[in-house]
Amino acid sequence: MRRARRMKAAALLLAGSMALAACASDEPTGSSGGGEGGGGSATEELRVGLAYDTGGRGDRSFNDSAYTGAAAAVDALGGELQELSPNDDASNRADLLVQLAEQGFDPVIAVGFNYDDVIAEVAPQFPETTFAQVDGSNADGAKGDNVTGLIFAEEEGSFLAGVAAALKSESGHIGFVGGVQSPLIEKFEAGYVAGAQTVNPQITIDRQYISPAGDFSGFNDPARGQIVAQGMYDAGADIVYHAAGGSGIGVFQAAAGSGNRAIGVDSDQYLTVSDPALQAVIMTSMLKRVDNAVEQFINDYAEGNVQGATDVLNDLSTEGIGLATSGGFIDDIQDDIEQYSQQIIDGTITVPTTVE
């Protein structure tokens, strides 16, 4: 059976963002930076800085999952959590990281691959601060010795989502909506297509991105997500999987309006949507446990166990990736899901990370 790395269940425990002014400090924290054994000490108050991706907290998906993990860690360990979101065009990502580091927050966690370039610029300026980047690799240390990459095998969970879609589809026609065309989101697409075609080689799969490469508005445009998904449903798809952040709400709205089903992403979106009509159409969600990864990183930091210039991989074998079962819609195919999952863990199935 799978090698489980059981992590504490995260819960939304903080009521909202603290004002940055209330968290500012002119005194250094004294925390060590990256490298072997990096992290805080028992005599220091934990002060975590969290810089969100496009859309900020409230996307009911990727950013919210990062918040859940950070909030759970801070609640358990004590200390404070400061959250910052980018501006509308996300041109101030570097400023967010600088602001957090200058005000003594340590560790500082950047959420999303969009921080790739800026964290490589900022982290070396603050060698005594420990940084982590969700969805950003630093295995080669190019971003600095004080940066840890928190990465995920999205293709593995997406493969299982494709298996579920193919097994549950009545029309033999499904769809995929990506937020922004990029190598990361293409991993979701590649896994989904591979899983569906493994079950049904003749299945029809519509695929479309909300915005092209470099235009990150596709992660925060529910109206456009609804239009794209509706086109797929109108063409005959009965299940659509989205990897589109906040735009996924539009996919759920299209599913509800057309009497079809959808697959969520990152969080268990059956539990995070507030509208029962949308909840009813979410067949499952591909769980990308950003919450677990962020919480574990903060715990490691507090214990002085952070290793900079490296990556921490979250995949099926660590339960950092999976499929949600809320609502009971895929209970009848759980044996199939488990069999495919185990074959991926065992290496019998190698899931592609790029699309053809």
Tab-separated table of C-alpha atoms in Angstrom:
chain	number	residue	atom	x	y	z
A	1	MET	CA	0.000	0.000	0.000
A	2	ARG	CA	1.038	3.633	-0.320
A	3	ARG	CA	3.756	5.218	1.775
A	4	ALA	CA	1.650	7.610	3.785
A	5	ARG	CA	3.089	10.774	5.168
A	6	ARG	CA	0.231	11.686	7.410
A	7	MET	CA	-0.047	15.361	7.999
A	8	LYS	CA	-2.381	17.107	10.401
A	9	ALA	CA	-5.691	18.114	8.912
A	10	ALA	CA	-5.683	21.797	8.121
A	11	ALA	CA	-8.560	24.025	9.207
A	12	LEU	CA	-9.425	27.611	8.455
A	13	LEU	CA	-8.691	29.116	11.830
A	14	LEU	CA	-7.758	32.756	11.298
A	15	ALA	CA	-10.581	35.169	10.661
A	16	GLY	CA	-8.815	37.447	8.194
A	17	SER	CA	-5.721	39.291	7.170
A	18	MET	CA	-3.867	41.355	9.753
A	19	ALA	CA	-2.971	44.912	8.878
A	20	LEU	CA	0.609	45.084	7.700
A	21	ALA	CA	1.335	48.069	9.894
A	22	ALA	CA	0.404	46.091	12.991
A	23	CYS	CA	2.913	43.431	12.039
A	24	ALA	CA	5.801	45.687	11.141
A	25	SER	CA	8.982	45.452	13.183
A	26	ASP	CA	12.305	47.198	13.016
A	27	GLU	CA	13.959	44.441	15.051
A	28	PRO	CA	15.556	41.474	13.273
A	29	THR	CA	14.003	38.099	14.047
A	30	GLY	CA	17.337	36.363	14.498
A	31	SER	CA	16.187	33.392	12.438
A	32	SER	CA	18.774	31.578	10.389
A	33	GLY	CA	18.281	31.501	6.641
A	34	GLY	CA	18.329	28.651	4.186
A	35	GLY	CA	20.796	25.830	3.944
A	36	GLU	CA	21.123	22.715	6.062
A	37	GLY	CA	19.343	22.949	9.375
A	38	GLY	CA	17.778	26.318	8.517
A	39	GLY	CA	14.804	27.515	10.524
A	40	GLY	CA	13.668	29.188	13.700
A	41	SER	CA	14.274	28.382	17.330
A	42	ALA	CA	12.039	27.795	20.315
A	43	THR	CA	12.888	31.225	21.753
A	44	GLU	CA	11.643	33.143	18.707
A	45	GLU	CA	8.071	34.036	17.866
A	46	LEU	CA	6.990	32.539	14.571
A	47	ARG	CA	6.140	35.227	12.013
A	48	VAL	CA	5.012	33.763	8.699
A	49	GLY	CA	4.676	35.839	5.538
A	50	LEU	CA	2.407	34.574	2.758
A	51	ALA	CA	2.403	36.202	-0.701
A	52	TYR	CA	-0.512	35.006	-2.821
A	53	ASP	CA	-0.861	34.353	-6.513
A	54	THR	CA	-3.296	36.159	-8.842
A	55	GLY	CA	-6.698	36.618	-7.257
A	56	GLY	CA	-5.514	36.354	-3.661
A	57	ARG	CA	-7.392	34.632	-0.903
A	58	GLY	CA	-11.009	33.814	-1.660
A	59	ASP	CA	-10.467	31.794	-4.842
A	60	ARG	CA	-11.834	28.670	-3.070
A	61	SER	CA	-8.947	26.789	-4.621
A	62	PHE	CA	-5.176	27.284	-4.814
A	63	ASN	CA	-4.616	30.412	-2.702
A	64	ASP	CA	-7.169	29.374	-0.124
A	65	SER	CA	-5.431	26.033	0.280
A	66	ALA	CA	-2.120	27.767	0.981
A	67	TYR	CA	-3.829	29.936	3.579
A	68	THR	CA	-5.404	26.900	5.248
A	69	GLY	CA	-2.012	25.260	5.732
A	70	ALA	CA	-0.308	28.411	6.971
A	71	ALA	CA	-3.150	29.242	9.341
A	72	ALA	CA	-3.172	25.724	10.783
A	73	ALA	CA	0.589	25.821	11.420
A	74	VAL	CA	0.498	29.238	13.053
A	75	ASP	CA	-2.470	28.252	15.198
A	76	ALA	CA	-0.667	25.129	16.407
A	77	LEU	CA	2.742	26.717	16.915
A	78	GLY	CA	1.758	30.226	17.958
A	79	GLY	CA	2.928	33.436	16.317
A	80	GLU	CA	1.416	35.495	13.541
A	81	LEU	CA	0.557	35.273	9.870
A	82	GLN	CA	0.727	38.146	7.398
A	83	GLU	CA	-0.946	37.784	3.985
A	84	LEU	CA	-0.345	39.944	0.938
A	85	SER	CA	-1.956	39.785	-2.520
A	86	PRO	CA	-0.610	41.156	-5.809
A	87	ASN	CA	-2.204	44.151	-7.501
A	88	ASP	CA	-4.506	43.799	-10.503
A	89	ASP	CA	-1.740	43.336	-13.054
A	90	ALA	CA	0.448	41.450	-10.561
A	91	SER	CA	3.376	43.771	-11.297
A	92	ASN	CA	4.268	44.100	-7.610
A	93	ARG	CA	5.107	40.491	-6.758
A	94	ALA	CA	8.732	41.354	-5.979
A	95	ASP	CA	7.587	44.216	-3.755
A	96	LEU	CA	5.441	41.827	-1.724
A	97	LEU	CA	8.379	39.545	-0.972
A	98	VAL	CA	10.656	42.475	-0.153
A	99	GLN	CA	8.009	43.991	2.114
A	100	LEU	CA	7.559	40.790	4.084
A	101	ALA	CA	11.283	40.128	4.428
A	102	GLU	CA	12.092	43.710	5.444
A	103	GLN	CA	9.416	43.619	8.133
A	104	GLY	CA	10.968	40.529	9.684
A	105	PHE	CA	8.608	37.811	8.530
A	106	ASP	CA	10.419	34.509	8.362
A	107	PRO	CA	9.699	32.198	6.658
A	108	VAL	CA	8.277	33.946	3.609
A	109	ILE	CA	6.202	31.747	1.310
A	110	ALA	CA	5.451	32.707	-2.302
A	111	VAL	CA	2.384	30.995	-3.754
A	112	GLY	CA	2.611	30.086	-7.427
A	113	PHE	CA	4.979	29.619	-10.344
A	114	ASN	CA	4.516	33.284	-11.264
A	115	TYR	CA	7.063	34.077	-8.548
A	116	ASP	CA	9.817	32.188	-10.370
A	117	ASP	CA	11.773	35.204	-11.548
A	118	VAL	CA	11.090	37.567	-8.662
A	119	ILE	CA	11.991	35.158	-5.873
A	120	ALA	CA	15.302	34.520	-7.630
A	121	GLU	CA	15.918	38.272	-7.469
A	122	VAL	CA	14.669	38.894	-3.937
A	123	ALA	CA	15.862	35.894	-1.922
A	124	PRO	CA	19.607	36.578	-2.368
A	125	GLN	CA	19.020	40.075	-0.971
A	126	PHE	CA	17.822	38.543	2.315
A	127	PRO	CA	20.169	35.625	3.015
A	128	GLU	CA	19.037	35.395	6.651
A	129	THR	CA	15.403	34.885	5.640
A	130	THR	CA	14.030	31.470	4.709
A	131	PHE	CA	11.853	31.401	1.590
A	132	ALA	CA	9.659	28.747	0.024
A	133	GLN	CA	7.844	28.762	-3.300
A	134	VAL	CA	4.768	26.714	-4.039
A	135	ASP	CA	5.027	25.353	-7.599
A	136	GLY	CA	8.546	26.640	-8.037
A	137	SER	CA	11.504	24.289	-8.263
A	138	ASN	CA	14.855	25.192	-6.748
A	139	ALA	CA	16.582	21.843	-6.948
A	140	ASP	CA	19.565	23.441	-8.657
A	141	GLY	CA	19.807	26.276	-6.134
A	142	ALA	CA	19.542	28.906	-8.855
A	143	LYS	CA	17.048	30.924	-6.812
A	144	GLY	CA	19.301	30.998	-3.780
A	145	ASP	CA	20.477	28.732	-0.984
A	146	ASN	CA	17.640	30.012	1.215
A	147	VAL	CA	14.776	28.939	-1.105
A	148	THR	CA	12.914	25.620	-0.927
A	149	GLY	CA	10.641	24.483	-3.749
A	150	LEU	CA	7.301	22.941	-2.784
A	151	ILE	CA	6.349	21.029	-5.911
A	152	PHE	CA	3.613	18.582	-6.845
A	153	ALA	CA	2.989	15.701	-9.220
A	154	GLU	CA	-0.165	17.317	-10.607
A	155	GLU	CA	-0.145	14.928	-13.533
A	156	GLU	CA	-0.682	11.956	-11.202
A	157	GLY	CA	-3.848	13.306	-9.611
A	158	SER	CA	-5.059	14.542	-12.984
A	159	PHE	CA	-4.590	11.038	-14.383
A	160	LEU	CA	-7.000	9.779	-11.722
A	161	ALA	CA	-9.398	12.615	-12.574
A	162	GLY	CA	-9.284	11.454	-16.197
A	163	VAL	CA	-9.952	7.881	-15.126
A	164	ALA	CA	-12.968	9.029	-13.112
A	165	ALA	CA	-14.276	11.164	-15.965
A	166	ALA	CA	-13.985	8.339	-18.493
A	167	LEU	CA	-15.621	5.817	-16.180
A	168	LYS	CA	-18.523	8.122	-15.306
A	169	SER	CA	-19.108	9.767	-18.692
A	170	GLU	CA	-22.293	8.659	-20.405
A	171	SER	CA	-21.543	10.415	-23.680
A	172	GLY	CA	-17.927	9.315	-24.170
A	173	HIS	CA	-17.115	13.017	-24.495
A	174	ILE	CA	-15.373	15.072	-21.790
A	175	GLY	CA	-13.497	18.362	-21.514
A	176	PHE	CA	-10.581	20.192	-19.902
A	177	VAL	CA	-10.436	23.931	-19.154
A	178	GLY	CA	-7.033	25.371	-18.285
A	179	GLY	CA	-6.639	28.818	-16.759
A	180	VAL	CA	-3.467	29.971	-18.502
A	181	GLN	CA	-1.458	28.038	-21.053
A	182	SER	CA	1.796	27.217	-19.290
A	183	PRO	CA	4.005	24.187	-18.617
A	184	LEU	CA	2.469	23.769	-15.165
A	185	ILE	CA	-1.159	23.702	-16.311
A	186	GLU	CA	-0.196	21.492	-19.224
A	187	LYS	CA	0.810	18.900	-16.613
A	188	PHE	CA	-2.825	18.817	-15.479
A	189	GLU	CA	-3.990	18.478	-19.060
A	190	ALA	CA	-1.479	15.758	-19.929
A	191	GLY	CA	-2.358	13.629	-16.923
A	192	TYR	CA	-6.093	14.036	-17.447
A	193	VAL	CA	-5.924	13.058	-21.096
A	194	ALA	CA	-3.689	10.050	-20.337
A	195	GLY	CA	-5.997	8.787	-17.597
A	196	ALA	CA	-9.138	9.123	-19.695
A	197	GLN	CA	-7.561	7.466	-22.728
A	198	THR	CA	-6.241	4.609	-20.601
A	199	VAL	CA	-9.839	3.773	-19.677
A	200	ASN	CA	-11.354	4.561	-23.082
A	201	PRO	CA	-8.935	5.028	-26.008
A	202	GLN	CA	-11.805	6.300	-28.194
A	203	ILE	CA	-13.011	8.982	-25.790
A	204	THR	CA	-13.419	12.534	-27.143
A	205	ILE	CA	-11.631	15.191	-25.072
A	206	ASP	CA	-12.139	18.907	-25.718
A	207	ARG	CA	-9.306	21.093	-24.395
A	208	GLN	CA	-9.125	24.857	-24.159
A	209	TYR	CA	-7.287	27.532	-22.179
A	210	ILE	CA	-8.996	30.678	-20.933
A	211	SER	CA	-5.982	32.895	-21.634
A	212	PRO	CA	-2.733	32.423	-23.570
A	213	ALA	CA	0.768	32.136	-22.146
A	214	GLY	CA	1.790	35.250	-20.251
A	215	ASP	CA	-1.784	36.459	-19.645
A	216	PHE	CA	-2.635	35.362	-16.117
A	217	SER	CA	-6.156	36.786	-16.123
A	218	GLY	CA	-7.379	33.291	-16.960
A	219	PHE	CA	-6.993	32.296	-13.320
A	220	ASN	CA	-9.467	34.918	-12.127
A	221	ASP	CA	-12.169	35.204	-14.803
A	222	PRO	CA	-15.232	33.096	-13.883
A	223	ALA	CA	-17.313	34.624	-16.669
A	224	ARG	CA	-14.852	33.492	-19.306
A	225	GLY	CA	-14.530	30.105	-17.613
A	226	GLN	CA	-18.279	29.673	-17.893
A	227	ILE	CA	-18.256	30.552	-21.588
A	228	VAL	CA	-15.455	28.104	-22.401
A	229	ALA	CA	-17.026	25.264	-20.429
A	230	GLN	CA	-20.477	25.953	-21.833
A	231	GLY	CA	-19.092	25.548	-25.340
A	232	MET	CA	-17.830	22.090	-24.393
A	233	TYR	CA	-21.137	21.055	-22.851
A	234	ASP	CA	-23.001	22.350	-25.901
A	235	ALA	CA	-20.699	20.233	-28.084
A	236	GLY	CA	-21.619	17.066	-26.196
A	237	ALA	CA	-19.211	16.830	-23.249
A	238	ASP	CA	-20.910	15.747	-20.034
A	239	ILE	CA	-17.950	16.164	-17.634
A	240	VAL	CA	-15.408	19.008	-17.647
A	241	TYR	CA	-12.273	19.176	-15.477
A	242	HIS	CA	-10.859	22.606	-14.741
A	243	ALA	CA	-7.389	23.706	-13.682
A	244	ALA	CA	-8.237	27.382	-13.713
A	245	GLY	CA	-8.108	28.724	-10.170
A	246	GLY	CA	-10.884	31.219	-9.447
A	247	SER	CA	-12.256	30.827	-12.973
A	248	GLY	CA	-13.387	27.331	-12.037
A	249	ILE	CA	-16.554	28.752	-10.473
A	250	GLY	CA	-17.649	29.606	-14.007
A	251	VAL	CA	-17.089	26.002	-15.074
A	252	PHE	CA	-19.335	24.833	-12.225
A	253	GLN	CA	-21.980	27.375	-13.227
A	254	ALA	CA	-21.941	26.064	-16.792
A	255	ALA	CA	-22.286	22.489	-15.528
A	256	ALA	CA	-25.198	23.409	-13.288
A	257	GLY	CA	-26.933	25.368	-16.029
A	258	SER	CA	-26.674	22.568	-18.556
A	259	GLY	CA	-27.399	19.613	-16.285
A	260	ASN	CA	-23.888	18.192	-16.504
A	261	ARG	CA	-20.977	17.555	-14.135
A	262	ALA	CA	-17.559	19.024	-13.412
A	263	ILE	CA	-14.327	18.154	-11.655
A	264	GLY	CA	-12.702	20.668	-9.320
A	265	VAL	CA	-9.051	21.213	-8.527
A	266	ASP	CA	-6.568	21.893	-5.708
A	267	SER	CA	-9.067	22.014	-2.807
A	268	ASP	CA	-12.062	19.755	-2.240
A	269	GLN	CA	-14.332	22.173	-4.056
A	270	TYR	CA	-17.477	20.278	-3.102
A	271	LEU	CA	-16.759	21.582	0.388
A	272	THR	CA	-15.560	25.072	-0.528
A	273	VAL	CA	-18.329	26.311	-2.834
A	274	SER	CA	-21.178	28.038	-1.028
A	275	ASP	CA	-23.927	27.430	-3.596
A	276	PRO	CA	-25.719	24.052	-3.214
A	277	ALA	CA	-26.536	24.099	-6.930
A	278	LEU	CA	-22.830	24.155	-7.747
A	279	GLN	CA	-21.973	21.647	-5.056
A	280	ALA	CA	-24.375	19.195	-6.653
A	281	VAL	CA	-22.445	19.102	-9.950
A	282	ILE	CA	-18.912	18.690	-8.551
A	283	MET	CA	-18.300	15.006	-9.129
A	284	THR	CA	-14.870	15.066	-7.487
A	285	SER	CA	-11.852	17.340	-7.163
A	286	MET	CA	-8.208	16.661	-7.894
A	287	LEU	CA	-6.616	17.360	-4.529
A	288	LYS	CA	-3.354	19.211	-4.701
A	289	ARG	CA	-2.548	19.422	-1.019
A	290	VAL	CA	-0.949	22.831	-0.967
A	291	ASP	CA	-2.309	23.133	2.571
A	292	ASN	CA	-0.379	20.085	3.764
A	293	ALA	CA	2.800	21.141	1.974
A	294	VAL	CA	2.747	24.665	3.422
A	295	GLU	CA	1.893	23.459	6.921
A	296	GLN	CA	4.656	20.856	6.856
A	297	PHE	CA	7.187	23.394	5.603
A	298	ILE	CA	6.355	25.787	8.438
A	299	ASN	CA	6.612	22.951	10.952
A	300	ASP	CA	9.992	21.965	9.525
A	301	TYR	CA	11.127	25.576	9.735
A	302	ALA	CA	10.055	25.832	13.377
A	303	GLU	CA	12.024	22.681	14.143
A	304	GLY	CA	15.124	23.926	12.311
A	305	ASN	CA	14.836	21.243	9.643
A	306	VAL	CA	14.560	23.261	6.443
A	307	GLN	CA	17.003	22.361	3.709
A	308	GLY	CA	17.399	25.186	1.207
A	309	ALA	CA	18.309	24.845	-2.462
A	310	THR	CA	16.157	21.740	-2.787
A	311	ASP	CA	12.650	20.608	-3.651
A	312	VAL	CA	10.030	18.802	-1.589
A	313	LEU	CA	7.906	16.647	-3.895
A	314	ASN	CA	4.285	15.983	-3.015
A	315	ASP	CA	2.758	13.102	-4.979
A	316	LEU	CA	0.428	10.132	-4.674
A	317	SER	CA	2.921	8.189	-2.582
A	318	THR	CA	3.013	10.940	0.048
A	319	GLU	CA	-0.713	11.672	-0.197
A	320	GLY	CA	0.171	15.148	-1.376
A	321	ILE	CA	-2.043	14.431	-4.403
A	322	GLY	CA	-5.352	12.591	-4.612
A	323	LEU	CA	-9.050	12.620	-5.505
A	324	ALA	CA	-11.819	13.900	-3.243
A	325	THR	CA	-14.759	11.638	-2.445
A	326	SER	CA	-17.099	14.225	-0.909
A	327	GLY	CA	-20.670	13.848	-2.085
A	328	GLY	CA	-20.261	10.147	-2.808
A	329	PHE	CA	-20.373	10.610	-6.589
A	330	ILE	CA	-17.372	8.364	-7.269
A	331	ASP	CA	-17.899	5.820	-4.509
A	332	ASP	CA	-18.851	3.186	-7.063
A	333	ILE	CA	-15.503	3.445	-8.892
A	334	GLN	CA	-13.206	3.626	-5.877
A	335	ASP	CA	-11.732	0.189	-6.526
A	336	ASP	CA	-10.716	1.289	-10.028
A	337	ILE	CA	-9.252	4.545	-8.724
A	338	GLU	CA	-7.218	2.715	-6.080
A	339	GLN	CA	-5.886	0.221	-8.602
A	340	TYR	CA	-4.688	2.934	-10.973
A	341	SER	CA	-3.253	4.923	-8.074
A	342	GLN	CA	-1.251	1.953	-6.873
A	343	GLN	CA	0.079	1.287	-10.366
A	344	ILE	CA	1.340	4.867	-10.528
A	345	ILE	CA	2.971	4.564	-7.112
A	346	ASP	CA	4.557	1.245	-8.070
A	347	GLY	CA	5.862	2.666	-11.342
A	348	THR	CA	3.779	0.371	-13.502
A	349	ILE	CA	2.157	3.430	-15.015
A	350	THR	CA	4.294	6.441	-15.929
A	351	VAL	CA	2.139	9.538	-16.278
A	352	PRO	CA	3.192	12.068	-18.937
A	353	THR	CA	3.828	15.683	-17.956
A	354	THR	CA	3.557	17.244	-21.414
A	355	VAL	CA	0.764	17.272	-23.965
A	356	GLU	CA	1.081	15.852	-27.457
